[in-house]
PDB file of C-alpha atoms and ligand atoms in Angstrom:
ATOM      1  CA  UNK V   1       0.000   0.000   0.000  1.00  0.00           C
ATOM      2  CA  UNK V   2       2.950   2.631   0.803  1.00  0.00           C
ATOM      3  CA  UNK V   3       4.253   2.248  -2.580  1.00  0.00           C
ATOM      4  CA  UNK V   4       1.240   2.345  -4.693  1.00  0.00           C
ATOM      5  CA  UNK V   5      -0.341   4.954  -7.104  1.00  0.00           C
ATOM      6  CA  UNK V   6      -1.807   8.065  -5.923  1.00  0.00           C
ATOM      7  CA  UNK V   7      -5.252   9.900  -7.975  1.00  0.00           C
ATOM      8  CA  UNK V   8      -5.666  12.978  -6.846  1.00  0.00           C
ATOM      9  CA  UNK V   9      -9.560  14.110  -8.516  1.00  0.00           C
ATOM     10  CA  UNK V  10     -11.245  17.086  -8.089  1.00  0.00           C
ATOM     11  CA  UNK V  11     -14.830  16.937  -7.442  1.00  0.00           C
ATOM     12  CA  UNK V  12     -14.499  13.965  -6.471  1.00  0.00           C
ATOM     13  CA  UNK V  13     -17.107  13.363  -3.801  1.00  0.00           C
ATOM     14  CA  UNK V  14     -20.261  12.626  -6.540  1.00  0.00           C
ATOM     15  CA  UNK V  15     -20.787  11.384  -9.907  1.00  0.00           C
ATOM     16  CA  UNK V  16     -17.740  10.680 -12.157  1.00  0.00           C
ATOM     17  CA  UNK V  17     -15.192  11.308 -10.184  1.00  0.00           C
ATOM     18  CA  UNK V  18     -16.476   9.215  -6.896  1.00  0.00           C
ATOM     19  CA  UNK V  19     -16.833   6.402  -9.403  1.00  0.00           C
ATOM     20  CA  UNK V  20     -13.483   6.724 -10.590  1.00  0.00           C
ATOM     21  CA  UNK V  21     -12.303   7.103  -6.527  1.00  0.00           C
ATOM     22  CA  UNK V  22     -13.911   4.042  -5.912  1.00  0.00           C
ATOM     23  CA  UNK V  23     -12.544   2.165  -9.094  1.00  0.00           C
ATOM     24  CA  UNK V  24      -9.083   3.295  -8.281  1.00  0.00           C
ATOM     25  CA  UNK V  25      -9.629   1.899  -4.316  1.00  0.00           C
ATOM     26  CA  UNK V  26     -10.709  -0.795  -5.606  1.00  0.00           C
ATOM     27  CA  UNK V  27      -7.951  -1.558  -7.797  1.00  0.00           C
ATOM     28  CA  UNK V  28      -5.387  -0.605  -4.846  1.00  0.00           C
ATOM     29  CA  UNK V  29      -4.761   3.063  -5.578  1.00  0.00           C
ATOM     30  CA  UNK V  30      -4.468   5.766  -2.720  1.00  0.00           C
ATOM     31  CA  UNK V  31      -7.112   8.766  -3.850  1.00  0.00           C
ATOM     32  CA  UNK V  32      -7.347  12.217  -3.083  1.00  0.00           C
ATOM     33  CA  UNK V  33     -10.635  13.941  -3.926  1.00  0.00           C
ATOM     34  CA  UNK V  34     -11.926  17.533  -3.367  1.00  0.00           C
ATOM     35  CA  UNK V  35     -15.084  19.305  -3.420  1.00  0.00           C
ATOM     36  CA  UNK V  36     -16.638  22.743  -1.840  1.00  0.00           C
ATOM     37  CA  UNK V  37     -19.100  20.836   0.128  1.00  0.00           C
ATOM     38  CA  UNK V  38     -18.076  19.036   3.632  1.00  0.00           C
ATOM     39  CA  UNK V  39     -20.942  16.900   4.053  1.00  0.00           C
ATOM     40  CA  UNK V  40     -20.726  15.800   0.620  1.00  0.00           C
ATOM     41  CA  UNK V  41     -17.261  14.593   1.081  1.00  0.00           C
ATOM     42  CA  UNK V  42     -17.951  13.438   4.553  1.00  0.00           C
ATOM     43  CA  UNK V  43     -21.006  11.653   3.232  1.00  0.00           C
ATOM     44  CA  UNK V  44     -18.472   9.476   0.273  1.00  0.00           C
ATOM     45  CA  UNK V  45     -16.062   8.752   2.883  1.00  0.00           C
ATOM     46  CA  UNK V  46     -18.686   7.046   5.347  1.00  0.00           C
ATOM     47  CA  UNK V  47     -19.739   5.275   2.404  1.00  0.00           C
ATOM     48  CA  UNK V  48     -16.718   3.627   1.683  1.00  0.00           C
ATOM     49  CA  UNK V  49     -16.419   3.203   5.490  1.00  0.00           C
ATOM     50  CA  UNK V  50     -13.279   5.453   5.650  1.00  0.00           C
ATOM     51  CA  UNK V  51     -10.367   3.248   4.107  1.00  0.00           C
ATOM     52  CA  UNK V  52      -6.620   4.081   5.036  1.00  0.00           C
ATOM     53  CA  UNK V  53      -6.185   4.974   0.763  1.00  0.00           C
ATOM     54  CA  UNK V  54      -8.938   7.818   0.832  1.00  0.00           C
ATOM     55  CA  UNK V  55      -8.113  11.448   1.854  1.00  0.00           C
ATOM     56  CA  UNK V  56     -11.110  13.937   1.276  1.00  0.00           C
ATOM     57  CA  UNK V  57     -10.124  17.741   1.225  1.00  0.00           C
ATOM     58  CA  UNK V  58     -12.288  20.523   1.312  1.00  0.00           C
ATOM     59  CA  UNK V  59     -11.463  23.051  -1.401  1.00  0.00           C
ATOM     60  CA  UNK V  60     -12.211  24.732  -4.299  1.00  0.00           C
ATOM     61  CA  UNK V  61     -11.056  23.730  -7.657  1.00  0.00           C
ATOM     62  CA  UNK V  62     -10.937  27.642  -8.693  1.00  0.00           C
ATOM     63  CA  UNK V  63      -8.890  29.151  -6.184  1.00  0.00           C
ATOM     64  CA  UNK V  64      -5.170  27.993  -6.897  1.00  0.00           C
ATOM     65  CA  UNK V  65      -4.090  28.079  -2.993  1.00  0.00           C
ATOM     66  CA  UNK V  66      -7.030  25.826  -2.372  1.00  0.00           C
ATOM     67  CA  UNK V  67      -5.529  23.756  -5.308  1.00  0.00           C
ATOM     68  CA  UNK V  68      -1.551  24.221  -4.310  1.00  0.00           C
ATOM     69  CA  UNK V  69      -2.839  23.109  -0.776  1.00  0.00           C
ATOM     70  CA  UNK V  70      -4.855  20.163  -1.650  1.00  0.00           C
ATOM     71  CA  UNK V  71      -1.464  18.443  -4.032  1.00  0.00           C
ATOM     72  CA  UNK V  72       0.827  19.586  -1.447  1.00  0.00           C
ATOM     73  CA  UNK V  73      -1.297  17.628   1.500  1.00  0.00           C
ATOM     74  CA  UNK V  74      -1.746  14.926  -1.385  1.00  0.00           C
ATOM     75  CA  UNK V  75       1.930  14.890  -1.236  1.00  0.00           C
ATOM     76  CA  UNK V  76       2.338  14.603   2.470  1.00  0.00           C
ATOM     77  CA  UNK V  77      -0.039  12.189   2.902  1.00  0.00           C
ATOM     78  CA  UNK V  78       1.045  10.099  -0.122  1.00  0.00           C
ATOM     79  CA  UNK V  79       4.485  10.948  -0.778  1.00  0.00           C
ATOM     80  CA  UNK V  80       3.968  10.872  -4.560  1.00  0.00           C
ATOM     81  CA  UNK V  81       1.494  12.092  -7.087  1.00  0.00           C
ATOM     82  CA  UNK V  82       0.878   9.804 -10.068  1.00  0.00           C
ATOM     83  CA  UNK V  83      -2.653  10.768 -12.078  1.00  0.00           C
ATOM     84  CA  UNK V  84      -4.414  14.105 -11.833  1.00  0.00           C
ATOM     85  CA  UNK V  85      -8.284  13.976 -12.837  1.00  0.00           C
ATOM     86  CA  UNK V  86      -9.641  17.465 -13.326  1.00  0.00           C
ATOM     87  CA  UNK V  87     -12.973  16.305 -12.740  1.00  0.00           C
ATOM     88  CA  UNK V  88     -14.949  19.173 -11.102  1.00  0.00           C
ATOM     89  CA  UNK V  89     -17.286  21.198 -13.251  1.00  0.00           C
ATOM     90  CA  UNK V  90     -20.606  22.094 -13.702  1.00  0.00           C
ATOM     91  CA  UNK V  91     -23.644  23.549 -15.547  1.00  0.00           C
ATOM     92  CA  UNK V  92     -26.059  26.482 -15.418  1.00  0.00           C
ATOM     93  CA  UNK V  93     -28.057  24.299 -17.934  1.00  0.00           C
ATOM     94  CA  UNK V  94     -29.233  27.880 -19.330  1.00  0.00           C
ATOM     95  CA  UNK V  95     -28.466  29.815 -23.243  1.00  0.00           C
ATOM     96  CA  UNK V  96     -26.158  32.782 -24.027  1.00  0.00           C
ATOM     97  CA  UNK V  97     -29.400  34.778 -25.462  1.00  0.00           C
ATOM     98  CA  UNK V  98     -31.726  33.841 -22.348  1.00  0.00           C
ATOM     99  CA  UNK V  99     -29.891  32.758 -18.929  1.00  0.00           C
ATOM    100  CA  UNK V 100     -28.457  34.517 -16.386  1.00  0.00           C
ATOM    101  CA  UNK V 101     -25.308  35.910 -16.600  1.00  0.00           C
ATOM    102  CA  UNK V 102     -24.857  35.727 -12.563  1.00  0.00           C
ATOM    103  CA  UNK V 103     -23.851  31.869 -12.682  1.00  0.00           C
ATOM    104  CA  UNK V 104     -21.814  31.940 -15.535  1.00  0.00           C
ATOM    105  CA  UNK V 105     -18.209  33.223 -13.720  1.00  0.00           C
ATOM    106  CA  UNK V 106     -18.079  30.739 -11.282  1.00  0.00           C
ATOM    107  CA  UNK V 107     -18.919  28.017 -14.269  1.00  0.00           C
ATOM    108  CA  UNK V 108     -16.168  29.374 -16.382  1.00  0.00           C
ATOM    109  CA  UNK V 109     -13.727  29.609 -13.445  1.00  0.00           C
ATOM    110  CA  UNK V 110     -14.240  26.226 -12.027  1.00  0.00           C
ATOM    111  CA  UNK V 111     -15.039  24.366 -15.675  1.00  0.00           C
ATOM    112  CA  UNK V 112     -11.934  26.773 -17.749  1.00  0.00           C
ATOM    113  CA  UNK V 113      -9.174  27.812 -14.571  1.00  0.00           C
ATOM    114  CA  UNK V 114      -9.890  25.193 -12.586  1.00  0.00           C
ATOM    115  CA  UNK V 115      -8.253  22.596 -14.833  1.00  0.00           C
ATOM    116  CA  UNK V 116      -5.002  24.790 -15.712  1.00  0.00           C
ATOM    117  CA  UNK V 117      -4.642  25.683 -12.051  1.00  0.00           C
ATOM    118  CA  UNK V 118      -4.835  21.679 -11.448  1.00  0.00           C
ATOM    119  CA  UNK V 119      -2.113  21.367 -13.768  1.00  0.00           C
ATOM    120  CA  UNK V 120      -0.063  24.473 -12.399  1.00  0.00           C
ATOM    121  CA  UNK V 121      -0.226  22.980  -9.153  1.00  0.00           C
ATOM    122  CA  UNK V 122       0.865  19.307  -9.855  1.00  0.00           C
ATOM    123  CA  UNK V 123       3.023  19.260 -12.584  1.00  0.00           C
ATOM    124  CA  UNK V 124       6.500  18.979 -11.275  1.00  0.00           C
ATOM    125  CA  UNK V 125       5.382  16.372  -8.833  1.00  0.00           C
ATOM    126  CA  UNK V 126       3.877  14.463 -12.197  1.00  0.00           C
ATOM    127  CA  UNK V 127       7.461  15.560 -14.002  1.00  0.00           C
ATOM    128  CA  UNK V 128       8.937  12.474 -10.888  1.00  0.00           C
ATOM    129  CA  UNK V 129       6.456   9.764 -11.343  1.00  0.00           C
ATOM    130  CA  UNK V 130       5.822  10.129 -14.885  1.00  0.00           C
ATOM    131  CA  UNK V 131       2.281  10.178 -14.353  1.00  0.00           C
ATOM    132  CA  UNK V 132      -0.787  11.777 -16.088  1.00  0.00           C
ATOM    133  CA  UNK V 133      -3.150  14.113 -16.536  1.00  0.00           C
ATOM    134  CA  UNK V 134      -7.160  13.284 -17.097  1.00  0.00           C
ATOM    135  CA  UNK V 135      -9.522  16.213 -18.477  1.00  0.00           C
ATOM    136  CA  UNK V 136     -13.242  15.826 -17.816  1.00  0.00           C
ATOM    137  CA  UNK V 137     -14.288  17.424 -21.199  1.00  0.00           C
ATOM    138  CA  UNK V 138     -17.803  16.761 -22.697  1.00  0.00           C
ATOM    139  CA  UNK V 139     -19.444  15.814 -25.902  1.00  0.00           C
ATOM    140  CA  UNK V 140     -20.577  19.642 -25.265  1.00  0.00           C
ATOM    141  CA  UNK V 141     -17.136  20.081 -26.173  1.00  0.00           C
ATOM    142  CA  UNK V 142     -17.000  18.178 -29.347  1.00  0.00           C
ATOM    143  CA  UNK V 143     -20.326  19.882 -31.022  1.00  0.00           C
ATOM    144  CA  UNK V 144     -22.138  22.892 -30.928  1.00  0.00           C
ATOM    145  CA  UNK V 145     -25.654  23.126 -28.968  1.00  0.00           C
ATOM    146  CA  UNK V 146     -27.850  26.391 -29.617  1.00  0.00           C
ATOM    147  CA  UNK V 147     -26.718  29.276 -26.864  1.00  0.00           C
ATOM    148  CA  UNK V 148     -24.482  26.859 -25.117  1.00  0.00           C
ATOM    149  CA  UNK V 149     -22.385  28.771 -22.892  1.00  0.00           C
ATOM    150  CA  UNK V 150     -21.597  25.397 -20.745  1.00  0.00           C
ATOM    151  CA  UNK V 151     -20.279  23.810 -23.820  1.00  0.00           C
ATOM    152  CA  UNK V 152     -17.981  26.846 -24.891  1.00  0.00           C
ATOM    153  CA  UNK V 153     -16.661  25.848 -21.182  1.00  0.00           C
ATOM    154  CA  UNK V 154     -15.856  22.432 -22.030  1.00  0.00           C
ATOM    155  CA  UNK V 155     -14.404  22.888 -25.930  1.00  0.00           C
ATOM    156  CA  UNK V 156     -12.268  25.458 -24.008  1.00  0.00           C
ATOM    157  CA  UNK V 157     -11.102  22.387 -21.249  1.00  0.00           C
ATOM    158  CA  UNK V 158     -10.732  20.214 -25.782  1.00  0.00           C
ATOM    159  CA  UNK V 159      -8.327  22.910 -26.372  1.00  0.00           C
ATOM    160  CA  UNK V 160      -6.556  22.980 -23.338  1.00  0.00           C
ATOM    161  CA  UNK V 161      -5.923  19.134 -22.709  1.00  0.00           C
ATOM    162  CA  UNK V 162      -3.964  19.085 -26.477  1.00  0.00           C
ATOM    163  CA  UNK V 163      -2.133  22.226 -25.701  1.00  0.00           C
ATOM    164  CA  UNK V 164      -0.796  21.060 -22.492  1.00  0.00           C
ATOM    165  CA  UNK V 165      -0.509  17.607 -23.875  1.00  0.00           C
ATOM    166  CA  UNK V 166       2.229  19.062 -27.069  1.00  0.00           C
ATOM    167  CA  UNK V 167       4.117  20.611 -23.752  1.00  0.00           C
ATOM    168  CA  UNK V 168       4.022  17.998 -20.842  1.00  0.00           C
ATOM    169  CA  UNK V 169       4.842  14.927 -23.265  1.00  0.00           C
ATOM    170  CA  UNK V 170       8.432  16.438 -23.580  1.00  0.00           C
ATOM    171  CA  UNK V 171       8.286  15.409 -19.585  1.00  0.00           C
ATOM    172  CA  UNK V 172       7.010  11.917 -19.930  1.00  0.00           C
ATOM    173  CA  UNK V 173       3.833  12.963 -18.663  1.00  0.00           C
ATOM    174  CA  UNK V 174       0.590  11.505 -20.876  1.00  0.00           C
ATOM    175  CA  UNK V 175      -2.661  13.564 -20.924  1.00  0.00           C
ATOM    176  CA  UNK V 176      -6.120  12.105 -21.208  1.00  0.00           C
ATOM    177  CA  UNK V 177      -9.275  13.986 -22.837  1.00  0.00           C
ATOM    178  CA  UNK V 178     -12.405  12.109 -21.384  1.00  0.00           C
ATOM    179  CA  UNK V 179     -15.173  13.518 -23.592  1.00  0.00           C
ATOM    180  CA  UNK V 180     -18.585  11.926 -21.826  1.00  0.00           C
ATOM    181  CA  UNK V 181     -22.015  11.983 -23.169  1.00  0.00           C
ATOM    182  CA  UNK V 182     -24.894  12.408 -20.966  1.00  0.00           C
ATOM    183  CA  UNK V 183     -24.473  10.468 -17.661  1.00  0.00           C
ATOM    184  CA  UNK V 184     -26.607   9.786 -14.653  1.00  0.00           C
ATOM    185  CA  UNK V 185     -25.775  11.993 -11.721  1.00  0.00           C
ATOM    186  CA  UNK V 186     -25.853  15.009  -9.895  1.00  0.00           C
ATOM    187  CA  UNK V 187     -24.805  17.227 -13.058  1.00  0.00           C
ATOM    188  CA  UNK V 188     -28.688  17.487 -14.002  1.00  0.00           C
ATOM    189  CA  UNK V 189     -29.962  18.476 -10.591  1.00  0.00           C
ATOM    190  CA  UNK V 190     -29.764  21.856 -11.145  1.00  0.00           C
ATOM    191  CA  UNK V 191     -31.607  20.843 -14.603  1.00  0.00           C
ATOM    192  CA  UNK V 192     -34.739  19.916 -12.761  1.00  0.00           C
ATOM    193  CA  UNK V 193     -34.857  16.573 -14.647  1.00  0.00           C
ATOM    194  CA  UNK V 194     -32.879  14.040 -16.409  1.00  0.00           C
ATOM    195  CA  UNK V 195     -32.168  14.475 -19.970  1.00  0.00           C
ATOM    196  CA  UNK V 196     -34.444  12.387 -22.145  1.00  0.00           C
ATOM    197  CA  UNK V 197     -32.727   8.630 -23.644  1.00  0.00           C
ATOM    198  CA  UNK V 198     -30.398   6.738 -22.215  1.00  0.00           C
ATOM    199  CA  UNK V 199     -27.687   7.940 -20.059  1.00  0.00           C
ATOM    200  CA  UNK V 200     -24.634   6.085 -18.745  1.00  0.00           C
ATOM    201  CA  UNK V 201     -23.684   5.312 -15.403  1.00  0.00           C
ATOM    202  CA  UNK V 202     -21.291   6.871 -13.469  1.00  0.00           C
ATOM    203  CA  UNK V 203     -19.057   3.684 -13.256  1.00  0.00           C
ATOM    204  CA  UNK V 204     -19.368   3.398 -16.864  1.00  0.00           C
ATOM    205  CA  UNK V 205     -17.480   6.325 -17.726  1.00  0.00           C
ATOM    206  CA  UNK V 206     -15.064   6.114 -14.857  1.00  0.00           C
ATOM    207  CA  UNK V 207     -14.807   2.733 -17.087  1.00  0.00           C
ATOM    208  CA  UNK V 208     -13.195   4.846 -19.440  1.00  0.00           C
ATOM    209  CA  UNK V 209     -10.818   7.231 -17.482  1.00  0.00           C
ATOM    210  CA  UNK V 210      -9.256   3.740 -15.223  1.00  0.00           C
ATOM    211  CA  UNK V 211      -8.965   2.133 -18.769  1.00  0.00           C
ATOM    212  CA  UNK V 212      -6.647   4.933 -20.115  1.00  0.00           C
ATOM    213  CA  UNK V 213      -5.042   6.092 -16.621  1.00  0.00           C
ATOM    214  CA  UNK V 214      -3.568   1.814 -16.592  1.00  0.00           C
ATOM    215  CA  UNK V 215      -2.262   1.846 -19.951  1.00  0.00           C
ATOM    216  CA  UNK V 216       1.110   0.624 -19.955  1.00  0.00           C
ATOM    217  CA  UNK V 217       3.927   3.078 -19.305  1.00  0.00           C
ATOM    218  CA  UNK V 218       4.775   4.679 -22.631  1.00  0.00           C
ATOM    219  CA  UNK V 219       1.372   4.813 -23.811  1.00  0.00           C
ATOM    220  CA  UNK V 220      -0.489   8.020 -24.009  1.00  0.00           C
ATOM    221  CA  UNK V 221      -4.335   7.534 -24.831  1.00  0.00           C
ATOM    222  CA  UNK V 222      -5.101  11.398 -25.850  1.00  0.00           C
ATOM    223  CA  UNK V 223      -8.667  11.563 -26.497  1.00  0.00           C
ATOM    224  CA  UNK V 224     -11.924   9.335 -25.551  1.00  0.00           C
ATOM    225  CA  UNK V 225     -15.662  10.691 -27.196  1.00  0.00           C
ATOM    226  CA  UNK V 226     -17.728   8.532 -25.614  1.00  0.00           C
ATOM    227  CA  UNK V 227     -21.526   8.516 -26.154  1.00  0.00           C
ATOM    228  CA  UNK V 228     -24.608   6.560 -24.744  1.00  0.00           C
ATOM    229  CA  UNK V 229     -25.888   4.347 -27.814  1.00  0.00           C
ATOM    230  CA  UNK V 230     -29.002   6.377 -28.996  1.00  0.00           C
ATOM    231  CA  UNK V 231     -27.561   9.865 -28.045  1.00  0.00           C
ATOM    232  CA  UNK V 232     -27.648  11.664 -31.429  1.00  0.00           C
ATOM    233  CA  UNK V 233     -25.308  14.785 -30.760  1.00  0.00           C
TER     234      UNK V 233
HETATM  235  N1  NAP I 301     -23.265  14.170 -16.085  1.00  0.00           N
HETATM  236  C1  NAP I 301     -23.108  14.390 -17.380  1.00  0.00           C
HETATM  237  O1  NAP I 301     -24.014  14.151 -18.221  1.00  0.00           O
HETATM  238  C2  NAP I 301     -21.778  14.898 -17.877  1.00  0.00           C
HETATM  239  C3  NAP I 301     -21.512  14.785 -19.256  1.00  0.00           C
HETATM  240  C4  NAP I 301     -20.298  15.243 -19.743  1.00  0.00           C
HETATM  241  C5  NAP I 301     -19.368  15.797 -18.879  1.00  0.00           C
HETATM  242  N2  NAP I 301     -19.664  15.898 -17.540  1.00  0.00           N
HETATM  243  C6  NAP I 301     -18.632  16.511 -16.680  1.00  0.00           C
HETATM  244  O2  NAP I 301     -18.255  15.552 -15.718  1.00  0.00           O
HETATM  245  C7  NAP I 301     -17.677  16.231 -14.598  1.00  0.00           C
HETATM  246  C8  NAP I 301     -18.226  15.629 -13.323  1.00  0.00           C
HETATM  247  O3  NAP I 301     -19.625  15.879 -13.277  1.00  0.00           O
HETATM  248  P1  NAP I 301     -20.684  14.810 -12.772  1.00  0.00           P
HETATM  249  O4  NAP I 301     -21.563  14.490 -13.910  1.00  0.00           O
HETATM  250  O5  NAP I 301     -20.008  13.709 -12.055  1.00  0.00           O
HETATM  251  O6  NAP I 301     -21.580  15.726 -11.792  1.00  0.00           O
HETATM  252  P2  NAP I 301     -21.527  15.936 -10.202  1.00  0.00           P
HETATM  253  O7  NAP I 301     -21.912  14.689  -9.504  1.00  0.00           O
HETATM  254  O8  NAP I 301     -22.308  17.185  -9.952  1.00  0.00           O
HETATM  255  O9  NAP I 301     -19.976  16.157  -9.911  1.00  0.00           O
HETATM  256  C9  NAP I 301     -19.326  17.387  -9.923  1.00  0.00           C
HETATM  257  C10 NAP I 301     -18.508  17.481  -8.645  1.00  0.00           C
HETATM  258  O10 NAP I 301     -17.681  18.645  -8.732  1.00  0.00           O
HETATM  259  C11 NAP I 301     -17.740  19.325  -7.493  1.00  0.00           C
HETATM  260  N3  NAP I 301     -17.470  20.729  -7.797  1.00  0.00           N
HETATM  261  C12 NAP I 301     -18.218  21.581  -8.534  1.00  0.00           C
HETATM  262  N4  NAP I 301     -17.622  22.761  -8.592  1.00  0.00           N
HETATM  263  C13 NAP I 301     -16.472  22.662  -7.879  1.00  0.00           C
HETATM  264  C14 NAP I 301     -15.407  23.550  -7.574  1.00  0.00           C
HETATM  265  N5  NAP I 301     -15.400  24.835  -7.982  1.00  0.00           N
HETATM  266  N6  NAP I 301     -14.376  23.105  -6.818  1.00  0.00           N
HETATM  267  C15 NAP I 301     -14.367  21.830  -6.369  1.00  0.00           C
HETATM  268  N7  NAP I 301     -15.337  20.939  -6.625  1.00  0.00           N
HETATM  269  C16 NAP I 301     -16.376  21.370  -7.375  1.00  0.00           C
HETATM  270  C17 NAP I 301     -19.116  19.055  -6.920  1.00  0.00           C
HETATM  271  O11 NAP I 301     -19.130  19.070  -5.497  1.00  0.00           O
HETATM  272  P3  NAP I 301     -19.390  20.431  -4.670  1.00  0.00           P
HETATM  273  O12 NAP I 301     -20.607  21.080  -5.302  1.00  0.00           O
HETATM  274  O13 NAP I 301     -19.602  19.983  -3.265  1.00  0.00           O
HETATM  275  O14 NAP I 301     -18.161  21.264  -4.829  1.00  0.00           O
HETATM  276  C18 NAP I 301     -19.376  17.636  -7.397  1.00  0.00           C
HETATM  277  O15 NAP I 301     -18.949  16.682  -6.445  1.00  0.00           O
HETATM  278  C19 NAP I 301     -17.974  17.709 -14.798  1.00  0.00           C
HETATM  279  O16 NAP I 301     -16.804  18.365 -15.282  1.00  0.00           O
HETATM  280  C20 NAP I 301     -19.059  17.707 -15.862  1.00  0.00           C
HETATM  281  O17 NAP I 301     -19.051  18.894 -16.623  1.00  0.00           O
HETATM  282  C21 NAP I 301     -20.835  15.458 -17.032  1.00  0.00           C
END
């Protein structure tokens, strides 16, 4: 257990990125995972019944102390820093012509910043293990929806996962685009319903991220558009 792979993911205490958490336990990874809420994280960690490989952090994925703090405790804790999984993000679920302007900074800082801070943060202590980066992306970030202002968020995160990929591959480090279609979770809350058709689970696309984060050494999966069959754009 000492020696083995550390995750850190932010927003990790729902959806995606608990799945992946849990996938990653499973498979006998120590995981980090942030979130704003307390009781959200609190409420994960009872539900895994508090193993020895799970440190929850408070902390927003925004605010680059918050996200300096949470690798260097990773660190501490861990020792070593193998995958990063810039997994927080969210959506006012609204149009550039019609919503509300008032929700979109926060969406742009946590969905855009958020992932280059992530990087900022951990990238010399990926330059020692090798390691990787995973981007949450979307389909949103693949296609163009009417007034989308969420998915101009998300082909921004498409633009910055190849940028930083031509950079950090010079230091052995692979990064992963994860480009999910609709999935089951907390995301489409704010939405007031689900989305109509079929959605994936969670665990299916965390399927996807633990498939490229275990590719052998050397190998650098790049970009994964993954749809739910019957999901037209
Ligand atoms: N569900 C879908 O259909 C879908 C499709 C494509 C892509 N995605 C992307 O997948 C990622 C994960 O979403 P999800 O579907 O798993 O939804 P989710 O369950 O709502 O997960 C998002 C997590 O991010 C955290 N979070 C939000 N803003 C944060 C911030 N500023 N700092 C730290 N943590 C923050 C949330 O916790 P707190 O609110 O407590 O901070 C929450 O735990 C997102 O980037 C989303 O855009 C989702």
């Amino acid at each position: 257990m000492t020696d083995s792979p550390v995750t850190l993911i932010t927003g990790g205490g729902s959806g995606i990125g608990a799945a992946v958490a849990r996938r990653l336990l499973d498979a006998g990874q120590r995981v980090a995972v942030t979130g704003r809420g307390e009781e959200r994280l609190r409420g994960f960690a009872d539900e895994l019944g508090h193993p020895d490989g799970l440190l929850t952090m408070v902390g927003n994925a925004a605010d680059y102390d918050e996200i300096q703090s949470a690798v260097d405790r990773t660190l501490k804790e861990y020792g070593r820093l193998d995958t990063v999984v810039a997994n927080a993000g969210f959506a006012t679920h609204d149009t550039v012509a019609e919503g509300d302007p008032a929700g979109w900074t926060e969406m742009v800082l946590t969905n855009v910043l958020g992932p280059a801070l992530l990087i900022r943060a951990s990238i010399d202590a990926l330059k020692e293990t090798r390691g990787r980066i995973v981007l949450v992306g979307s389909v949103a970030g693949f296609v163009h929806g009417p007034g989308n202002v969420y998915g101009a968020t998300k082909w921004a995160v498409t633009g910055l996962a190849e940028n930083t990929r031509r950079q950090v591959t010079e230091f052995g480090v692979g990064v992963t685009l994860i480009a999910p279609g609709r999935v089951e979770t907390p995301f489409w809350d704010s939405y007031g319903s689900l989305p109509p058709g079929h959605l994936f689970t969670a665990d299916q696309i965390a399927d996807s991220v633990v498939w490229a984060v275990e590719q052998p050494a050397g190998v650098d999966v790049n970009t994964v558009v993954v749809r739910p069959i019957g999901q037209p754009n």
